[in-house]
Tab-separated table of C-alpha atoms in Angstrom:
chain	number	residue	atom	x	y	z
A	906	UNK	CA	0.000	0.000	0.000
A	907	UNK	CA	1.083	3.586	-0.467
A	908	UNK	CA	0.272	6.682	1.486
A	909	UNK	CA	-2.429	8.697	-0.242
A	910	UNK	CA	-1.634	11.809	1.794
A	911	UNK	CA	0.402	13.298	-1.020
A	912	UNK	CA	-2.393	12.901	-3.531
A	913	UNK	CA	-5.152	15.512	-3.821
A	914	UNK	CA	-8.731	14.836	-2.902
A	915	UNK	CA	-10.646	13.340	-5.884
A	916	UNK	CA	-13.344	16.010	-5.669
A	917	UNK	CA	-10.721	18.716	-5.530
A	918	UNK	CA	-9.052	17.366	-8.657
A	919	UNK	CA	-12.283	17.532	-10.629
A	920	UNK	CA	-13.275	20.917	-9.202
A	921	UNK	CA	-9.877	22.328	-10.157
A	922	UNK	CA	-10.177	20.892	-13.679
A	923	UNK	CA	-13.506	22.646	-14.218
A	924	UNK	CA	-12.244	25.901	-12.692
A	925	UNK	CA	-9.152	25.796	-14.938
A	926	UNK	CA	-11.208	25.210	-18.077
A	927	UNK	CA	-9.936	21.682	-18.676
A	928	UNK	CA	-13.560	20.548	-19.030
A	929	UNK	CA	-16.731	22.667	-19.140
A	930	UNK	CA	-18.494	20.703	-16.390
A	931	UNK	CA	-18.302	17.414	-14.546
A	932	UNK	CA	-20.187	15.117	-12.223
A	933	UNK	CA	-18.219	12.701	-10.055
A	934	UNK	CA	-19.267	9.678	-8.041
A	935	UNK	CA	-16.900	7.175	-6.470
A	936	UNK	CA	-16.773	4.779	-3.579
A	937	UNK	CA	-16.046	1.306	-2.336
A	938	UNK	CA	-18.458	-1.575	-2.103
A	939	UNK	CA	-22.170	-1.748	-2.727
A	940	UNK	CA	-23.717	-0.518	0.523
A	941	UNK	CA	-24.802	2.925	1.593
A	942	UNK	CA	-25.845	6.049	-0.300
A	943	UNK	CA	-23.914	7.368	-3.270
A	944	UNK	CA	-22.243	10.754	-2.856
A	945	UNK	CA	-22.481	12.641	-6.154
A	946	UNK	CA	-20.624	15.930	-6.673
A	947	UNK	CA	-21.341	18.298	-9.568
A	948	UNK	CA	-19.004	21.007	-10.839
A	949	UNK	CA	-19.659	23.791	-13.349
A	950	UNK	CA	-22.360	26.306	-14.081
A	951	UNK	CA	-25.822	24.945	-14.707
A	952	UNK	CA	-25.150	21.304	-13.860
A	953	UNK	CA	-26.212	19.212	-10.919
A	954	UNK	CA	-26.058	15.624	-9.714
A	955	UNK	CA	-28.963	14.692	-11.995
A	956	UNK	CA	-27.606	16.253	-15.182
A	957	UNK	CA	-27.639	13.777	-18.055
A	958	UNK	CA	-24.459	13.381	-20.061
A	959	UNK	CA	-23.916	11.917	-23.497
A	960	UNK	CA	-22.167	8.703	-22.458
A	961	UNK	CA	-20.671	8.081	-25.921
A	962	UNK	CA	-18.833	4.723	-25.876
A	963	UNK	CA	-19.932	3.931	-22.352
A	964	UNK	CA	-22.965	2.775	-24.350
A	965	UNK	CA	-20.899	-0.270	-25.305
A	966	UNK	CA	-20.358	-1.492	-21.752
A	967	UNK	CA	-23.470	-0.060	-20.103
A	968	UNK	CA	-26.112	-1.050	-22.649
A	969	UNK	CA	-24.901	-3.400	-25.379
A	970	UNK	CA	-22.553	-5.570	-23.307
A	971	UNK	CA	-24.958	-6.409	-20.464
A	972	UNK	CA	-27.758	-7.083	-22.948
A	973	UNK	CA	-25.566	-9.546	-24.836
A	974	UNK	CA	-24.400	-11.176	-21.605
A	975	UNK	CA	-27.938	-11.571	-20.294
A	976	UNK	CA	-29.015	-13.161	-23.568
A	977	UNK	CA	-25.962	-15.427	-23.442
A	978	UNK	CA	-26.828	-16.451	-19.876
A	979	UNK	CA	-30.328	-17.313	-21.086
A	980	UNK	CA	-28.982	-19.412	-23.959
A	981	UNK	CA	-30.391	-17.079	-26.596
A	982	UNK	CA	-26.964	-15.984	-27.835
A	983	UNK	CA	-23.800	-18.076	-27.934
A	984	UNK	CA	-20.611	-16.132	-27.271
A	985	UNK	CA	-18.762	-18.403	-29.686
A	986	UNK	CA	-21.482	-18.389	-32.330
A	987	UNK	CA	-20.490	-16.875	-35.666
A	988	UNK	CA	-21.897	-13.409	-36.202
A	989	UNK	CA	-23.312	-14.499	-39.554
A	990	UNK	CA	-25.744	-16.769	-37.681
A	991	UNK	CA	-27.517	-13.632	-36.475
A	992	UNK	CA	-26.647	-11.240	-39.296
A	993	UNK	CA	-26.670	-13.164	-42.596
A	994	UNK	CA	-25.679	-9.991	-44.444
A	995	UNK	CA	-22.285	-10.223	-42.781
A	996	UNK	CA	-21.583	-13.472	-44.648
A	997	UNK	CA	-20.334	-14.222	-48.134
A	998	UNK	CA	-16.697	-13.968	-47.097
A	999	UNK	CA	-14.986	-16.990	-45.554
A	1000	UNK	CA	-12.789	-14.826	-43.317
A	1001	UNK	CA	-15.728	-12.788	-41.993
A	1002	UNK	CA	-17.711	-15.948	-41.325
A	1003	UNK	CA	-15.095	-16.890	-38.699
A	1004	UNK	CA	-15.927	-13.806	-36.615
A	1005	UNK	CA	-17.825	-14.692	-33.434
A	1006	UNK	CA	-19.795	-12.698	-30.895
A	1007	UNK	CA	-16.797	-13.046	-28.566
A	1008	UNK	CA	-14.491	-11.494	-31.174
A	1009	UNK	CA	-16.787	-8.470	-31.481
A	1010	UNK	CA	-16.963	-8.008	-27.713
A	1011	UNK	CA	-13.178	-8.315	-27.304
A	1012	UNK	CA	-12.349	-6.059	-30.272
A	1013	UNK	CA	-10.370	-8.860	-31.931
A	1014	UNK	CA	-12.570	-9.371	-34.993
A	1015	UNK	CA	-10.257	-7.692	-37.490
A	1016	UNK	CA	-12.880	-5.065	-38.305
A	1017	UNK	CA	-11.774	-1.456	-38.796
A	1018	UNK	CA	-11.957	1.073	-35.982
A	1019	UNK	CA	-14.570	3.243	-37.641
A	1020	UNK	CA	-16.639	3.651	-40.775
A	1021	UNK	CA	-17.992	7.067	-41.668
A	1022	UNK	CA	-21.358	5.718	-42.748
A	1023	UNK	CA	-22.960	8.998	-41.679
A	1024	UNK	CA	-21.480	10.517	-44.834
A	1025	UNK	CA	-23.529	8.207	-47.066
A	1026	UNK	CA	-26.594	10.025	-48.485
A	1027	UNK	CA	-28.820	7.020	-47.871
A	1028	UNK	CA	-31.236	5.656	-45.274
A	1029	UNK	CA	-30.267	4.423	-41.822
A	1030	UNK	CA	-30.890	0.843	-42.937
A	1031	UNK	CA	-28.604	1.278	-45.927
A	1032	UNK	CA	-25.944	2.692	-43.633
A	1033	UNK	CA	-26.207	-0.422	-41.485
A	1034	UNK	CA	-25.897	-2.560	-44.620
A	1035	UNK	CA	-22.649	-0.713	-45.360
A	1036	UNK	CA	-21.359	-1.703	-41.915
A	1037	UNK	CA	-22.105	-5.355	-42.674
A	1038	UNK	CA	-20.410	-5.135	-46.063
A	1039	UNK	CA	-17.125	-3.730	-44.794
A	1040	UNK	CA	-14.228	-6.207	-45.208
A	1041	UNK	CA	-11.891	-7.155	-42.389
A	1042	UNK	CA	-8.617	-5.280	-42.037
A	1043	UNK	CA	-6.797	-8.104	-40.224
A	1044	UNK	CA	-7.239	-11.863	-39.836
A	1045	UNK	CA	-9.759	-12.793	-37.169
A	1046	UNK	CA	-8.305	-13.082	-33.673
A	1047	UNK	CA	-4.835	-11.779	-34.507
A	1048	UNK	CA	-4.925	-8.152	-33.321
A	1049	UNK	CA	-6.781	-6.006	-30.832
A	1050	UNK	CA	-8.318	-3.060	-32.618
A	1051	UNK	CA	-11.061	-1.093	-30.950
A	1052	UNK	CA	-13.999	-1.208	-33.356
A	1053	UNK	CA	-17.204	0.793	-33.445
A	1054	UNK	CA	-18.645	-1.277	-36.338
A	1055	UNK	CA	-18.446	-4.418	-34.212
A	1056	UNK	CA	-20.636	-2.897	-31.511
A	1057	UNK	CA	-23.041	-1.428	-34.043
A	1058	UNK	CA	-23.601	-5.018	-35.159
A	1059	UNK	CA	-23.950	-6.261	-31.580
A	1060	UNK	CA	-26.653	-3.675	-30.948
A	1061	UNK	CA	-28.590	-4.948	-33.941
A	1062	UNK	CA	-28.150	-8.553	-32.806
A	1063	UNK	CA	-29.671	-7.668	-29.412
A	1064	UNK	CA	-32.629	-6.049	-31.168
A	1065	UNK	CA	-33.140	-8.978	-33.530
A	1066	UNK	CA	-32.859	-11.665	-30.833
A	1067	UNK	CA	-35.217	-9.889	-28.430
A	1068	UNK	CA	-37.565	-8.728	-31.169
A	1069	UNK	CA	-37.441	-5.219	-29.698
A	1070	UNK	CA	-35.518	-2.035	-30.515
A	1071	UNK	CA	-32.238	-1.775	-28.643
A	1072	UNK	CA	-33.548	1.007	-26.411
A	1073	UNK	CA	-36.435	-1.184	-25.257
A	1074	UNK	CA	-34.213	-4.221	-24.756
A	1075	UNK	CA	-31.848	-2.118	-22.642
A	1076	UNK	CA	-34.745	-0.821	-20.591
A	1077	UNK	CA	-36.087	-4.284	-19.822
A	1078	UNK	CA	-32.804	-6.162	-19.411
A	1079	UNK	CA	-30.679	-3.558	-17.653
A	1080	UNK	CA	-32.222	-0.215	-16.703
A	1081	UNK	CA	-35.418	-1.412	-15.047
A	1082	UNK	CA	-33.852	-4.156	-12.874
A	1083	UNK	CA	-31.236	-1.661	-11.642
A	1084	UNK	CA	-33.579	1.310	-11.222
A	1085	UNK	CA	-31.730	3.407	-13.826
A	1086	UNK	CA	-34.758	5.570	-14.624
A	1087	UNK	CA	-32.769	8.537	-15.941
A	1088	UNK	CA	-30.595	6.551	-18.356
A	1089	UNK	CA	-31.522	5.558	-21.885
A	1090	UNK	CA	-31.408	6.412	-25.543
A	1091	UNK	CA	-33.245	9.362	-27.111
A	1092	UNK	CA	-33.411	11.615	-24.015
A	1093	UNK	CA	-36.742	13.106	-25.059
A	1094	UNK	CA	-38.269	9.724	-24.210
A	1095	UNK	CA	-36.921	9.885	-20.626
A	1096	UNK	CA	-38.325	11.814	-17.655
A	1097	UNK	CA	-37.555	15.544	-17.987
A	1098	UNK	CA	-33.961	16.380	-17.185
A	1099	UNK	CA	-31.169	18.684	-18.265
A	1100	UNK	CA	-28.610	17.335	-20.747
A	1101	UNK	CA	-25.049	18.680	-20.792
A	1102	UNK	CA	-24.292	20.183	-24.230
A	1103	UNK	CA	-21.595	18.845	-26.549
A	1104	UNK	CA	-19.835	20.042	-29.675
A	1105	UNK	CA	-21.817	21.246	-32.691
A	1106	UNK	CA	-21.271	18.503	-35.280
A	1107	UNK	CA	-24.635	17.928	-36.913
A	1108	UNK	CA	-24.097	15.168	-39.456
A	1109	UNK	CA	-26.833	16.378	-41.797
A	1110	UNK	CA	-26.181	20.132	-41.468
A	1111	UNK	CA	-22.473	20.979	-41.173
A	1112	UNK	CA	-23.263	24.698	-41.139
A	1113	UNK	CA	-25.055	24.512	-37.791
A	1114	UNK	CA	-23.047	26.084	-35.005
A	1115	UNK	CA	-25.276	25.465	-31.991
A	1116	UNK	CA	-24.058	22.857	-29.502
A	1117	UNK	CA	-25.886	19.570	-29.360
A	1118	UNK	CA	-28.049	19.085	-26.299
A	1119	UNK	CA	-29.959	15.868	-25.903
A	1120	UNK	CA	-28.771	14.720	-29.338
A	1121	UNK	CA	-25.997	12.145	-29.536
A	1122	UNK	CA	-22.589	13.598	-30.385
A	1123	UNK	CA	-21.441	10.578	-32.408
A	1124	UNK	CA	-22.307	11.186	-36.057
A	1125	UNK	CA	-22.768	7.522	-36.916
A	1126	UNK	CA	-25.171	6.988	-34.030
A	1127	UNK	CA	-27.086	10.127	-34.943
A	1128	UNK	CA	-27.344	9.026	-38.571
A	1129	UNK	CA	-28.657	5.635	-37.435
A	1130	UNK	CA	-31.535	7.297	-35.610
A	1131	UNK	CA	-29.835	8.090	-32.318
A	1132	UNK	CA	-29.829	4.472	-31.138
A	1133	UNK	CA	-26.829	2.257	-31.841
A	1134	UNK	CA	-24.733	-0.360	-30.108
A	1135	UNK	CA	-21.639	1.810	-29.915
A	1136	UNK	CA	-23.068	5.192	-28.825
A	1137	UNK	CA	-26.309	6.994	-28.110
A	1138	UNK	CA	-26.895	6.362	-24.399
A	1139	UNK	CA	-27.472	9.323	-22.061
A	1140	UNK	CA	-27.339	8.962	-18.309
A	1141	UNK	CA	-26.539	10.311	-14.859
A	1142	UNK	CA	-23.720	9.573	-12.466
A	1143	UNK	CA	-26.192	8.207	-9.935
A	1144	UNK	CA	-27.510	5.668	-12.426
A	1145	UNK	CA	-24.041	4.636	-13.534
A	1146	UNK	CA	-22.988	4.176	-9.924
A	1147	UNK	CA	-25.962	1.835	-9.548
A	1148	UNK	CA	-24.878	0.011	-12.686
A	1149	UNK	CA	-21.384	-0.635	-11.316
A	1150	UNK	CA	-22.382	-1.369	-7.729
A	1151	UNK	CA	-25.498	-3.480	-8.265
A	1152	UNK	CA	-24.726	-4.804	-11.725
A	1153	UNK	CA	-21.040	-5.732	-11.428
A	1154	UNK	CA	-19.892	-5.608	-7.802
A	1155	UNK	CA	-22.867	-6.975	-5.866
A	1156	UNK	CA	-22.799	-10.718	-5.259
A	1157	UNK	CA	-26.511	-10.920	-6.015
A	1158	UNK	CA	-26.522	-8.780	-9.165
A	1159	UNK	CA	-30.054	-8.768	-10.598
A	1160	UNK	CA	-28.750	-8.736	-14.155
A	1161	UNK	CA	-25.527	-10.762	-14.377
A	1162	UNK	CA	-24.545	-14.103	-12.885
A	1163	UNK	CA	-21.137	-14.488	-11.207
A	1164	UNK	CA	-20.006	-16.799	-14.009
A	1165	UNK	CA	-20.769	-14.398	-16.828
A	1166	UNK	CA	-19.218	-11.481	-14.919
A	1167	UNK	CA	-16.047	-13.474	-14.365
A	1168	UNK	CA	-15.898	-14.336	-18.051
A	1169	UNK	CA	-16.401	-10.721	-19.070
A	1170	UNK	CA	-13.546	-9.607	-16.812
A	1171	UNK	CA	-11.161	-12.364	-17.934
A	1172	UNK	CA	-8.577	-11.278	-20.493
A	1173	UNK	CA	-9.831	-12.533	-23.860
A	1174	UNK	CA	-6.805	-11.399	-25.826
A	1175	UNK	CA	-3.803	-13.139	-24.270
A	1176	UNK	CA	-0.867	-13.121	-26.651
A	1177	UNK	CA	-2.227	-10.238	-28.694
A	1178	UNK	CA	-1.363	-6.542	-28.621
A	1179	UNK	CA	-3.894	-5.540	-25.978
A	1180	UNK	CA	-5.682	-6.641	-22.806
A	1181	UNK	CA	-9.429	-6.718	-23.332
A	1182	UNK	CA	-12.189	-8.518	-21.538
A	1183	UNK	CA	-15.643	-8.777	-23.032
A	1184	UNK	CA	-16.305	-5.116	-23.690
A	1185	UNK	CA	-14.088	-3.856	-20.874
A	1186	UNK	CA	-10.593	-2.415	-21.096
A	1187	UNK	CA	-8.343	-4.229	-18.610
A	1188	UNK	CA	-5.272	-3.005	-16.746
A	1189	UNK	CA	-2.194	-3.053	-18.935
A	1190	UNK	CA	-4.026	-2.420	-22.210
A	1191	UNK	CA	-2.490	0.286	-24.382
A	1192	UNK	CA	-5.579	2.422	-23.722
A	1193	UNK	CA	-5.696	1.747	-19.985
A	1194	UNK	CA	-6.687	5.067	-18.394
A	1195	UNK	CA	-7.008	3.870	-14.793
A	1196	UNK	CA	-3.490	4.887	-13.669
A	1197	UNK	CA	-0.696	2.626	-12.502
A	1198	UNK	CA	-2.055	2.907	-8.953
A	1199	UNK	CA	-5.411	1.291	-9.813
A	1200	UNK	CA	-5.500	-2.411	-8.806
A	1201	UNK	CA	-4.331	-4.926	-11.387
A	1202	UNK	CA	-7.752	-6.611	-11.442
A	1203	UNK	CA	-9.518	-3.416	-12.447
A	1204	UNK	CA	-11.616	-2.803	-15.544
A	1205	UNK	CA	-12.982	0.310	-17.156
A	1206	UNK	CA	-14.050	2.141	-20.277
A	1207	UNK	CA	-14.048	5.662	-21.643
A	1208	UNK	CA	-16.379	7.688	-23.811
A	1209	UNK	CA	-15.283	10.166	-26.456
A	1210	UNK	CA	-17.338	12.992	-24.973
A	1211	UNK	CA	-15.232	12.883	-21.795
A	1212	UNK	CA	-16.853	10.161	-19.725
A	1213	UNK	CA	-15.429	7.127	-17.951
A	1214	UNK	CA	-16.278	4.171	-15.724
A	1215	UNK	CA	-13.836	2.093	-13.697
A	1216	UNK	CA	-14.150	-0.552	-11.006
A	1217	UNK	CA	-12.192	-3.320	-9.363
A	1218	UNK	CA	-14.020	-6.516	-8.388
A	1219	UNK	CA	-11.259	-7.539	-5.956
A	1220	UNK	CA	-11.200	-4.427	-3.749
A	1221	UNK	CA	-14.660	-3.102	-4.571
A	1222	UNK	CA	-13.571	0.410	-5.504
A	1223	UNK	CA	-15.376	2.179	-8.337
A	1224	UNK	CA	-15.448	5.570	-10.021
A	1225	UNK	CA	-17.827	7.373	-12.389
A	1226	UNK	CA	-16.671	10.559	-14.119
A	1227	UNK	CA	-19.015	12.362	-16.494
A	1228	UNK	CA	-17.862	15.424	-18.422
A	1229	UNK	CA	-18.805	17.155	-21.646
A	1230	UNK	CA	-15.199	17.848	-22.610
A	1231	UNK	CA	-15.972	17.920	-26.344
A	1232	UNK	CA	-17.967	21.127	-25.923
A	1233	UNK	CA	-14.508	22.726	-26.082
A	1234	UNK	CA	-13.704	20.761	-29.274
A	1235	UNK	CA	-13.262	17.088	-29.995
A	1236	UNK	CA	-9.542	17.132	-29.318
A	1237	UNK	CA	-10.345	17.876	-25.670
A	1238	UNK	CA	-10.336	14.662	-23.594
A	1239	UNK	CA	-9.018	15.364	-20.088
A	1240	UNK	CA	-6.802	12.263	-20.196
A	1241	UNK	CA	-4.509	13.387	-17.403
A	1242	UNK	CA	-7.493	14.251	-15.234
A	1243	UNK	CA	-8.701	10.660	-15.505
A	1244	UNK	CA	-5.343	9.187	-14.549
A	1245	UNK	CA	-4.855	11.534	-11.603
A	1246	UNK	CA	-8.419	10.973	-10.443
A	1247	UNK	CA	-8.185	7.181	-10.408
A	1248	UNK	CA	-4.856	7.270	-8.606
A	1249	UNK	CA	-6.401	9.527	-5.960
A	1250	UNK	CA	-9.486	7.323	-5.548
A	1251	UNK	CA	-7.355	4.200	-5.100
A	1252	UNK	CA	-5.197	6.011	-2.562
A	1253	UNK	CA	-8.183	7.332	-0.603
A	1254	UNK	CA	-9.410	3.792	0.012
A	1255	UNK	CA	-5.961	2.450	0.802
A	1256	UNK	CA	-5.795	0.095	-2.180
A	1257	UNK	CA	-3.363	1.982	-4.394
A	1258	UNK	CA	-0.631	-0.150	-5.934
A	1259	UNK	CA	2.887	0.768	-4.735
A	1260	UNK	CA	4.945	2.526	-7.418
A	1261	UNK	CA	7.380	-0.380	-7.724
A	1262	UNK	CA	4.716	-3.090	-8.020
A	1263	UNK	CA	4.358	-4.735	-11.406
A	1264	UNK	CA	1.051	-4.395	-13.249
A	1265	UNK	CA	-0.107	-6.856	-15.938
A	1266	UNK	CA	2.176	-6.537	-18.921
A	1267	UNK	CA	3.057	-3.025	-17.763
A	1268	UNK	CA	6.658	-3.183	-18.895
A	1269	UNK	CA	5.685	-4.406	-22.319
A	1270	UNK	CA	2.538	-2.311	-22.605
A	1271	UNK	CA	2.210	-1.296	-26.264
A	1272	UNK	CA	2.042	2.357	-27.080
A	1273	UNK	CA	-1.132	3.657	-28.691
A	1274	UNK	CA	-0.341	4.074	-32.356
A	1275	UNK	CA	-2.404	5.429	-35.198
A	1276	UNK	CA	-3.660	2.834	-37.627
A	1277	UNK	CA	-5.066	3.562	-41.074
A	1278	UNK	CA	-8.766	4.226	-40.764
A	1279	UNK	CA	-8.742	4.987	-37.025
A	1280	UNK	CA	-9.800	8.605	-37.509
A	1281	UNK	CA	-9.980	10.534	-40.735
A	1282	UNK	CA	-9.758	14.234	-41.306
A	1283	UNK	CA	-12.992	15.573	-42.689
A	1284	UNK	CA	-14.449	18.633	-44.218
A	1285	UNK	CA	-16.727	21.136	-42.555
A	1286	UNK	CA	-18.659	18.469	-40.731
A	1287	UNK	CA	-15.805	17.672	-38.348
A	1288	UNK	CA	-13.968	14.415	-37.889
A	1289	UNK	CA	-15.779	11.275	-36.861
A	1290	UNK	CA	-15.199	10.315	-33.285
A	1291	UNK	CA	-14.222	6.763	-32.524
A	1292	UNK	CA	-16.578	6.678	-29.573
A	1293	UNK	CA	-13.810	5.532	-27.246
A	1294	UNK	CA	-11.076	7.843	-26.016
A	1295	UNK	CA	-8.595	5.912	-28.107
A	1296	UNK	CA	-7.996	8.609	-30.667
A	1297	UNK	CA	-7.123	12.212	-30.108
A	1298	UNK	CA	-4.358	14.673	-30.906
A	1299	UNK	CA	-1.744	12.816	-32.898
A	1300	UNK	CA	-4.135	10.007	-33.793
A	1301	UNK	CA	-5.568	11.295	-37.060
A	1302	UNK	CA	-5.030	9.861	-40.501
A	1303	UNK	CA	-5.788	11.970	-43.527
A	1304	UNK	CA	-8.168	10.241	-45.883
């Protein structure tokens, strides 16, 4: 253990970041274990504990992942089933027909990071067909490459298997059992509540300069109707705290069995260039944002808008940080804030890893490198976000 006395208070870190203009606003919740009330702190003008934030790629692990896992637990989806079993339009290519649900969840399918289907002047259904038609960029199971298209497909699979739109499946399988009344897709369908604004990047009107509020920031998700497997979810810190505490840390989780949680948090990519569970980023991955002080058994995920979730099933610590960093421009991510925050949270609860303790694969942790197709420069409409916080300054490829 290390002494946390030299680290600032987590709330103070976030308050200072807002005051210094690092992020426009923020809501923070963190703790240890599953008992007791949740202390939620809000920072910035016009926001409060119940402000809804565009969760961006937290959609992947808060909506799509638990829906898939619940359906897998019920025997309605097989993690090792080929994707083409559920999406026949993905077939016709022997290599693609080897891709399984597990590969999509672990980002080891060989699919590209992004596809700018929002640029296609076609219908939402035709845009989805373009996702299915995209060829693999690497052999199945050989590389870890964070992929939005893979989760777009998973969202459709959930809808097709349940026979309900993804937003309804999420409500029934996840939100309702956990009491997440303020979290869902298409915020106008939720109880009234303020939504933190994000960058103006209207996919169908690049001349618009007003910030988005209650409309998903991700252009692909917006062009697919605002509901997609990789982005589109809006929520509050209180709800996300309930998701982590009751959904993942509680022994008697009402949504996930211990076996499926253990499988999701097991590294699925041993021997590859990343450490991914099912959906979750694990400690030691090249995009691990949890700090070297966060326990080695931790898991987390980021969202492009400036959001993050992290927890550790061994020690029970957890942290929810919601910001609308992209209101200041999509190159604004607050990466260092996340790392400092998670180090401070771990230290506050006395579970911080000593500086000289080895983390999983830490010495050989691969550096984040730009790969063709990760993010493309664009015209007046702005560049497509990857949904995750994996791309940012220095991670752009000109088309």
